[in-house]
Tab-separated table of C-alpha atoms and ligand atoms in Angstrom:
chain	number	residue	atom	x	y	z
A	1	MET	CA	87.815	81.382	88.487
A	2	LEU	CA	89.509	82.723	91.608
A	3	ASN	CA	91.259	80.975	94.487
A	4	ARG	CA	91.637	83.703	97.093
A	5	LEU	CA	89.145	84.773	99.750
A	6	TYR	CA	89.143	87.923	102.015
A	7	VAL	CA	86.538	87.995	104.917
A	8	HIS	CA	85.893	91.426	106.546
A	9	VAL	CA	84.986	91.517	110.151
A	10	PRO	CA	83.922	95.152	110.698
A	11	PHE	CA	83.842	95.269	114.533
A	12	CYS	CA	86.329	96.701	117.059
A	13	ILE	CA	86.155	97.289	120.804
A	14	LYS	CA	86.718	100.951	120.181
A	15	LYS	CA	87.894	103.114	117.303
A	16	CYS	CA	91.715	103.847	117.140
A	17	HIS	CA	92.398	107.585	116.737
A	18	TYR	CA	93.965	107.206	113.276
A	19	CYS	CA	91.618	104.550	111.842
A	20	ALA	CA	89.858	105.140	108.597
A	21	PHE	CA	88.938	101.440	108.128
A	22	VAL	CA	85.276	100.361	108.066
A	23	SER	CA	84.791	99.250	111.573
A	24	SER	CA	82.799	100.125	114.616
A	25	ALA	CA	81.799	98.697	118.084
A	26	PRO	CA	79.445	95.745	117.727
A	27	GLU	CA	75.921	96.073	119.012
A	28	GLN	CA	73.916	93.395	120.893
A	29	ASN	CA	74.145	90.157	118.760
A	30	ASP	CA	76.202	91.520	115.981
A	31	LEU	CA	79.161	89.210	116.777
A	32	VAL	CA	76.992	86.143	117.215
A	33	ASP	CA	75.000	86.735	113.932
A	34	TYR	CA	77.618	87.991	111.601
A	35	PRO	CA	79.360	84.624	110.608
A	36	SER	CA	76.070	83.229	109.433
A	37	LEU	CA	75.513	86.362	107.179
A	38	LEU	CA	79.005	85.799	105.724
A	39	MET	CA	78.212	82.219	105.010
A	40	SER	CA	74.850	83.055	103.471
A	41	GLU	CA	76.621	85.657	101.240
A	42	LEU	CA	79.104	82.917	100.100
A	43	LYS	CA	76.082	80.848	99.173
A	44	LEU	CA	74.610	83.583	97.104
A	45	GLN	CA	77.914	84.212	95.225
A	46	LYS	CA	77.704	83.266	91.602
A	47	VAL	CA	81.463	83.486	90.955
A	48	GLU	CA	83.321	80.078	90.250
A	49	ILE	CA	85.870	79.415	92.919
A	50	ASP	CA	88.933	76.949	92.696
A	51	PRO	CA	90.049	75.367	95.905
A	52	LEU	CA	91.278	78.356	97.745
A	53	VAL	CA	95.037	78.917	98.224
A	54	SER	CA	94.686	81.762	100.732
A	55	ILE	CA	92.035	82.993	103.132
A	56	TYR	CA	92.358	86.212	105.070
A	57	PHE	CA	90.245	87.141	108.024
A	58	GLY	CA	90.752	91.022	108.312
A	59	GLY	CA	89.073	93.926	109.824
A	60	GLY	CA	88.191	95.560	112.174
A	61	THR	CA	89.144	92.899	114.712
A	62	PRO	CA	88.400	89.412	113.507
A	63	SER	CA	89.937	88.097	116.681
A	64	LEU	CA	86.790	89.202	118.476
A	65	LEU	CA	85.038	86.220	116.930
A	66	GLN	CA	85.081	83.032	118.913
A	67	PRO	CA	87.425	80.364	117.626
A	68	GLN	CA	84.388	78.022	117.296
A	69	GLN	CA	82.860	80.654	114.786
A	70	ILE	CA	85.947	80.674	112.765
A	71	SER	CA	86.175	76.770	112.712
A	72	THR	CA	82.487	76.604	111.551
A	73	MET	CA	83.070	79.136	108.858
A	74	LEU	CA	86.209	77.293	107.569
A	75	GLU	CA	84.321	73.970	107.475
A	76	ASN	CA	81.546	75.811	105.519
A	77	ILE	CA	84.002	77.481	103.196
A	78	SER	CA	85.621	74.055	102.661
A	79	GLU	CA	82.348	72.476	101.670
A	80	GLN	CA	81.224	75.324	99.518
A	81	ALA	CA	84.506	76.204	97.713
A	82	GLY	CA	87.240	73.926	98.750
A	83	ILE	CA	90.486	74.842	100.616
A	84	SER	CA	93.876	73.679	99.217
A	85	ILE	CA	95.855	71.480	101.539
A	86	ASN	CA	98.644	73.987	101.904
A	87	ALA	CA	96.349	77.085	101.989
A	88	GLU	CA	97.662	80.147	103.917
A	89	ILE	CA	94.877	80.970	106.347
A	90	THR	CA	95.539	84.332	108.172
A	91	LEU	CA	93.721	85.905	111.113
A	92	GLU	CA	94.273	89.561	112.100
A	93	VAL	CA	94.731	89.740	115.908
A	94	ASN	CA	94.520	92.540	118.190
A	95	PRO	CA	96.921	91.766	121.166
A	96	GLY	CA	94.252	93.079	123.568
A	97	THR	CA	91.708	90.470	122.539
A	98	VAL	CA	93.353	87.120	122.898
A	99	ASP	CA	94.828	84.774	125.530
A	100	LYS	CA	96.565	81.494	125.150
A	101	THR	CA	93.269	79.504	125.341
A	102	THR	CA	91.784	81.370	122.428
A	103	LEU	CA	95.072	81.248	120.389
A	104	LEU	CA	95.254	77.565	120.829
A	105	ALA	CA	91.637	77.258	119.788
A	106	PHE	CA	92.271	79.573	116.683
A	107	ARG	CA	95.233	77.202	115.726
A	108	SER	CA	92.975	74.113	116.084
A	109	ALA	CA	90.314	75.855	114.005
A	110	GLY	CA	92.773	75.909	111.042
A	111	ILE	CA	94.241	79.277	111.303
A	112	ASN	CA	98.051	78.936	110.396
A	113	ARG	CA	99.188	82.585	110.146
A	114	LEU	CA	98.597	85.471	112.437
A	115	SER	CA	98.937	89.195	111.585
A	116	MET	CA	99.256	91.040	114.839
A	117	GLY	CA	98.456	94.681	115.110
A	118	ILE	CA	101.236	95.612	117.434
A	119	GLN	CA	101.833	99.168	115.973
A	120	SER	CA	104.309	100.398	118.753
A	121	PHE	CA	106.207	98.906	121.611
A	122	ASP	CA	105.862	102.181	123.581
A	123	ASN	CA	102.836	102.558	125.841
A	124	CYS	CA	102.808	106.328	125.409
A	125	PHE	CA	102.437	105.928	121.660
A	126	LEU	CA	99.908	103.204	121.998
A	127	GLU	CA	97.745	105.330	124.144
A	128	GLY	CA	98.136	108.261	121.884
A	129	LEU	CA	97.003	105.983	118.903
A	130	GLY	CA	94.074	104.936	121.003
A	131	ARG	CA	94.918	101.305	120.921
A	132	ILE	CA	93.302	99.022	123.460
A	133	HIS	CA	96.512	97.102	124.333
A	134	THR	CA	99.741	97.703	126.027
A	135	THR	CA	103.205	96.667	125.082
A	136	GLU	CA	103.117	94.072	127.820
A	137	GLN	CA	99.965	92.564	126.322
A	138	ALA	CA	101.594	92.603	122.918
A	139	HIS	CA	104.513	90.531	124.130
A	140	MET	CA	102.269	88.268	126.029
A	141	ALA	CA	100.140	87.724	122.884
A	142	PHE	CA	103.141	87.024	120.804
A	143	ARG	CA	104.553	84.533	123.300
A	144	ASN	CA	101.187	82.789	123.714
A	145	ALA	CA	100.895	82.453	119.912
A	146	ARG	CA	104.235	80.777	119.633
A	147	GLU	CA	103.223	78.417	122.477
A	148	ALA	CA	99.935	77.822	120.757
A	149	GLY	CA	101.980	76.582	117.763
A	150	PHE	CA	101.877	79.493	115.347
A	151	ASN	CA	105.210	79.403	113.329
A	152	ASN	CA	104.128	82.077	110.853
A	153	ILE	CA	103.416	85.429	112.552
A	154	SER	CA	103.486	88.884	111.062
A	155	ILE	CA	103.505	92.060	113.091
A	156	ASP	CA	102.301	95.556	112.105
A	157	LEU	CA	104.291	98.673	113.222
A	158	ILE	CA	103.693	102.353	112.477
A	159	HIS	CA	106.268	105.023	112.147
A	160	SER	CA	106.199	108.934	111.887
A	161	LEU	CA	103.835	108.959	115.039
A	162	PRO	CA	103.291	112.399	116.456
A	163	ASP	CA	106.567	113.687	118.159
A	164	GLN	CA	108.351	110.352	117.441
A	165	THR	CA	112.106	110.804	117.163
A	166	LEU	CA	114.330	108.703	114.865
A	167	HIS	CA	115.994	107.183	117.927
A	168	GLN	CA	112.557	106.091	119.310
A	169	TRP	CA	111.806	104.465	115.911
A	170	ARG	CA	115.102	102.634	116.094
A	171	MET	CA	114.139	101.222	119.524
A	172	GLU	CA	110.817	100.142	118.055
A	173	LEU	CA	112.574	98.294	115.252
A	174	MET	CA	115.020	96.680	117.711
A	175	GLN	CA	112.238	95.330	119.748
A	176	ALA	CA	110.480	94.004	116.657
A	177	ILE	CA	113.734	92.238	115.648
A	178	GLN	CA	114.145	90.776	119.149
A	179	LEU	CA	110.628	89.383	119.022
A	180	ASN	CA	111.668	87.507	115.900
A	181	PRO	CA	108.500	87.322	113.821
A	182	GLU	CA	108.458	85.851	110.365
A	183	HIS	CA	106.980	88.891	108.810
A	184	ILE	CA	106.950	92.694	109.543
A	185	SER	CA	104.673	95.267	107.965
A	186	ILE	CA	105.758	98.839	108.345
A	187	TYR	CA	103.509	101.812	107.595
A	188	GLY	CA	104.043	105.493	107.912
A	189	LEU	CA	101.312	107.378	109.769
A	190	THR	CA	98.958	109.185	107.569
A	191	VAL	CA	96.344	111.428	109.065
A	192	GLU	CA	93.069	110.446	107.227
A	193	GLU	CA	89.925	112.515	107.087
A	194	ASN	CA	87.097	111.753	109.544
A	195	THR	CA	89.416	110.275	112.075
A	196	ALA	CA	90.094	111.715	115.559
A	197	PHE	CA	93.641	112.398	114.485
A	198	ALA	CA	92.286	114.710	111.733
A	199	ASN	CA	91.129	117.052	114.426
A	200	THR	CA	94.006	116.685	116.671
A	201	TYR	CA	96.727	117.037	114.030
A	202	PRO	CA	95.425	119.072	111.116
A	203	ALA	CA	97.794	119.387	108.187
A	204	GLY	CA	101.095	121.177	109.135
A	205	SER	CA	100.850	120.362	112.840
A	206	PRO	CA	104.405	120.579	114.372
A	207	GLU	CA	103.945	117.184	116.068
A	208	LEU	CA	103.775	115.383	112.704
A	209	ALA	CA	106.942	114.088	111.048
A	210	ASP	CA	107.975	115.948	108.022
A	211	GLU	CA	108.924	114.329	104.828
A	212	ASP	CA	112.635	114.178	105.662
A	213	LEU	CA	112.060	112.533	108.984
A	214	SER	CA	109.589	109.958	107.479
A	215	ALA	CA	112.124	109.139	104.809
A	216	ASP	CA	114.780	108.623	107.320
A	217	MET	CA	112.490	106.290	109.246
A	218	PHE	CA	111.607	104.312	106.209
A	219	GLU	CA	115.272	104.049	105.420
A	220	LEU	CA	116.279	103.012	108.820
A	221	ALA	CA	113.746	100.243	108.793
A	222	ASP	CA	115.150	98.973	105.555
A	223	GLU	CA	118.623	99.033	106.943
A	224	LEU	CA	117.976	97.370	110.240
A	225	LEU	CA	115.554	94.717	109.108
A	226	THR	CA	117.553	93.710	105.877
A	227	ALA	CA	120.759	93.516	108.100
A	228	SER	CA	118.632	91.118	110.330
A	229	GLY	CA	117.765	88.746	107.533
A	230	PHE	CA	114.452	90.142	106.393
A	231	ALA	CA	113.785	90.560	102.763
A	232	HIS	CA	112.250	93.803	101.780
A	233	TYR	CA	109.921	92.268	99.252
A	234	GLU	CA	107.329	95.039	99.018
A	235	ILE	CA	107.312	98.734	99.735
A	236	ALA	CA	105.788	98.204	103.250
A	237	ASN	CA	106.669	94.511	103.931
A	238	TYR	CA	109.588	92.501	104.992
A	239	ALA	CA	109.780	88.692	105.454
A	240	ARG	CA	112.090	85.916	106.522
A	241	PRO	CA	112.713	83.602	103.425
A	242	GLY	CA	109.697	81.606	102.583
A	243	PHE	CA	107.232	83.784	104.772
A	244	GLN	CA	106.065	86.314	102.238
A	245	SER	CA	102.305	86.934	102.658
A	246	GLN	CA	100.776	84.683	100.034
A	247	HIS	CA	97.470	86.303	100.246
A	248	ASN	CA	98.707	89.860	99.738
A	249	SER	CA	101.109	88.780	97.027
A	250	GLY	CA	97.977	87.744	95.159
A	251	TYR	CA	96.756	91.222	95.249
A	252	TRP	CA	99.924	92.691	94.028
A	253	LYS	CA	99.991	90.176	91.177
A	254	ARG	CA	96.395	91.055	90.215
A	255	ASP	CA	95.037	87.487	91.112
A	256	GLY	CA	91.300	87.296	91.434
A	257	TYR	CA	89.792	87.251	94.974
A	258	LEU	CA	86.445	87.179	96.494
A	259	GLY	CA	85.537	89.600	99.398
A	260	LEU	CA	82.854	88.578	101.882
A	261	GLY	CA	81.417	90.909	104.454
A	262	VAL	CA	80.697	94.593	104.997
A	263	ALA	CA	82.604	96.837	102.613
A	264	ALA	CA	84.662	93.872	101.326
A	265	HIS	CA	86.221	94.302	97.876
A	266	THR	CA	86.148	91.651	94.985
A	267	PHE	CA	88.436	91.457	91.934
A	268	LEU	CA	87.404	89.150	89.157
A	269	ARG	CA	89.791	88.295	86.350
A	270	SER	CA	87.300	88.717	83.582
A	271	GLY	CA	88.360	90.693	80.625
A	272	TYR	CA	90.683	93.387	81.936
A	273	GLY	CA	89.275	92.826	85.383
A	274	ILE	CA	86.084	93.802	87.269
A	275	ARG	CA	86.200	95.446	90.626
A	276	PHE	CA	83.275	96.042	93.075
A	277	SER	CA	82.577	96.046	96.720
A	278	ASN	CA	79.907	95.231	99.349
A	279	PRO	CA	77.648	97.829	101.094
A	280	GLU	CA	79.550	99.895	103.587
A	281	THR	CA	77.266	99.578	106.620
A	282	LEU	CA	76.189	96.401	108.544
A	283	ALA	CA	72.549	97.480	108.088
A	284	GLU	CA	72.739	97.593	104.335
A	285	TYR	CA	74.767	94.513	104.124
A	286	ARG	CA	72.496	92.607	106.352
A	287	CYS	CA	69.471	93.703	104.223
A	288	SER	CA	71.106	92.792	101.020
A	289	VAL	CA	72.192	89.301	102.170
A	290	MET	CA	68.760	88.558	103.909
A	291	ALA	CA	66.985	89.635	100.749
A	292	GLY	CA	68.971	87.090	98.802
A	293	LYS	CA	70.469	89.562	96.337
A	294	LEU	CA	73.939	90.839	96.634
A	295	THR	CA	74.449	94.566	96.128
A	296	GLN	CA	77.541	95.499	94.228
A	297	ILE	CA	78.819	98.948	94.997
A	298	GLY	CA	81.064	100.843	92.517
A	299	LYS	CA	81.224	98.199	89.959
A	300	GLN	CA	83.889	98.927	87.539
A	301	GLU	CA	84.900	96.976	84.441
A	302	LEU	CA	88.396	97.914	83.806
A	303	THR	CA	89.638	99.173	80.365
A	304	GLN	CA	93.022	98.063	78.885
A	305	SER	CA	94.575	101.388	80.161
A	306	ASP	CA	93.100	100.857	83.706
A	307	ALA	CA	94.588	97.428	83.750
A	308	MET	CA	98.013	98.358	82.429
A	309	ALA	CA	98.165	101.163	85.184
A	310	GLU	CA	97.223	98.704	87.889
A	311	TYR	CA	99.645	96.014	86.512
A	312	LEU	CA	102.469	98.663	86.857
A	313	PHE	CA	101.602	100.209	90.149
A	314	LEU	CA	100.915	97.027	91.887
A	315	GLY	CA	103.884	95.150	90.262
A	316	LEU	CA	106.307	98.040	91.000
A	317	ARG	CA	105.375	97.702	94.729
A	318	LEU	CA	107.236	94.311	94.674
A	319	ALA	CA	111.025	94.054	94.844
A	320	VAL	CA	110.901	91.612	91.916
A	321	GLY	CA	109.453	94.448	89.987
A	322	VAL	CA	107.728	94.323	86.526
A	323	ASP	CA	108.920	92.126	83.696
A	324	LEU	CA	108.692	94.218	80.574
A	325	GLN	CA	108.198	91.120	78.320
A	326	SER	CA	105.275	89.940	80.654
A	327	PHE	CA	103.862	93.403	80.302
A	328	GLU	CA	103.957	93.182	76.508
A	329	HIS	CA	102.533	89.621	76.499
A	330	GLU	CA	99.649	90.536	78.683
A	331	PHE	CA	98.706	93.792	76.792
A	332	GLY	CA	100.006	93.237	73.381
A	333	GLN	CA	102.110	96.420	73.398
A	334	SER	CA	105.442	97.523	74.924
A	335	LEU	CA	105.649	99.853	77.959
A	336	GLU	CA	107.270	102.439	75.577
A	337	SER	CA	104.422	102.452	73.141
A	338	ALA	CA	101.788	102.618	76.035
A	339	TYR	CA	103.564	105.372	78.032
A	340	GLY	CA	106.235	106.873	75.841
A	341	SER	CA	109.305	108.063	77.629
A	342	ALA	CA	107.676	107.842	81.087
A	343	ALA	CA	109.876	104.995	82.405
A	344	ILE	CA	113.057	106.511	80.946
A	345	ASP	CA	112.278	109.859	82.610
A	346	LEU	CA	111.637	108.139	85.961
A	347	MET	CA	115.066	106.280	85.490
A	348	ARG	CA	116.827	109.582	84.824
A	349	LEU	CA	115.275	110.885	88.051
A	350	GLY	CA	116.672	107.906	89.847
A	351	LEU	CA	113.252	106.538	90.785
A	352	LEU	CA	113.228	103.419	88.620
A	353	VAL	CA	116.043	101.197	87.581
A	354	LYS	CA	116.144	98.569	84.738
A	355	ASN	CA	118.037	95.267	85.068
A	356	GLY	CA	117.800	93.412	81.819
A	357	GLU	CA	114.004	93.365	81.183
A	358	VAL	CA	112.987	93.993	84.685
A	359	LEU	CA	111.841	97.476	85.987
A	360	THR	CA	111.994	98.164	89.707
A	361	LEU	CA	111.702	101.016	92.155
A	362	THR	CA	114.896	102.383	93.666
A	363	MET	CA	114.838	103.191	97.354
A	364	ARG	CA	114.088	106.885	96.330
A	365	GLY	CA	111.321	105.558	94.114
A	366	MET	CA	109.827	103.678	97.032
A	367	LEU	CA	109.814	106.882	99.038
A	368	LEU	CA	108.122	108.795	96.164
A	369	SER	CA	106.198	105.836	94.908
A	370	ASN	CA	103.014	107.873	94.483
A	371	GLN	CA	104.661	110.221	92.111
A	372	VAL	CA	106.088	107.242	90.146
A	373	PHE	CA	102.502	105.698	89.901
A	374	ALA	CA	100.993	108.959	88.849
A	375	LYS	CA	103.240	108.773	85.590
A	376	PHE	CA	101.280	105.606	84.598
A	377	LEU	CA	97.759	106.808	85.284
B	401	SF4	S1	91.854	97.847	115.753
B	401	SF4	FE1	92.381	98.270	113.606
B	401	SF4	S2	90.387	98.339	112.456
B	401	SF4	FE2	89.963	98.553	114.656
B	401	SF4	S3	89.873	100.790	114.988
B	401	SF4	FE3	92.008	100.113	115.540
B	401	SF4	S4	93.045	100.371	113.551
B	401	SF4	FE4	90.871	100.396	113.191
């Protein structure tokens, strides 16, 4: 049984220069047809679904869909799977795609949380990133969202942009705090393969922030946001009390979820867990759904050791950390018997800390989280 749903909308007006997500510009009737494909896929799914406690429309740019399409999908989802009365229903919004009328209509359709891809409050950086919106549009979209009745808004920001200084990043954070959203996600830029940035900024480019500057930016975000009342509840996420992302918290706690749409991932809590994803291209996805048989890509039945590693590296992302008794209860063995002295070694290095039975990352551990997680693989 699962009670979380992710819906991937793989369309964007144009590709951002740093983007490695599965998304492309829609052709002809793609935007019109896609929701019915998603709902056909839901009908074909054999997994048992409890009333959903969270639904997340991500992308791509799901705010390119018409509010009426979202409304129809939510009615359909409610009929087929059920939606809990207090379900968190998030829509990712690109500020360049919405006005007050559409935001009002999304709110009426049942969306109760927005995740706004602001990324930067500096038009030069926005242009460099290849974003379609300006700072002014981001402010306008946020204001319109408030006026449309959204009282749970998250914004995304990226640091370590090419040639960005610590002072400029401070200004970005100050503007984010001034905007006063309920939730802020902070990501450091990584130059991914097969993106425009991979050509413009090959490894070692002087424009890219070095490790020390990135670490300073991460620490500055922690300092300013926590001083402004945001809880740093996950490595990359800050929230006002009561506004942690319910949907993403489910990922970090290894709750099962169903992913609908092109390239969407599913996780079933059967045995130690089963993961698979949908076809990566719209053409293959459409073929699979129209033929009435779902194609599962990269299906992996997790072993106990896979599940233990996941439990640790997802749990350690959270400020509440990993409860060692819960770990032992879940897997029938202690952390020490599974990984020897790994945790103690990481504590000695100042990357992990143990309070009672709870293991958490230190600030340094968050900065070097990949090195910590590698010890549990
Ligand atoms: S809007 Fe988001 S998904 Fe679309 S190209 Fe830009 S970063 Fe990628």
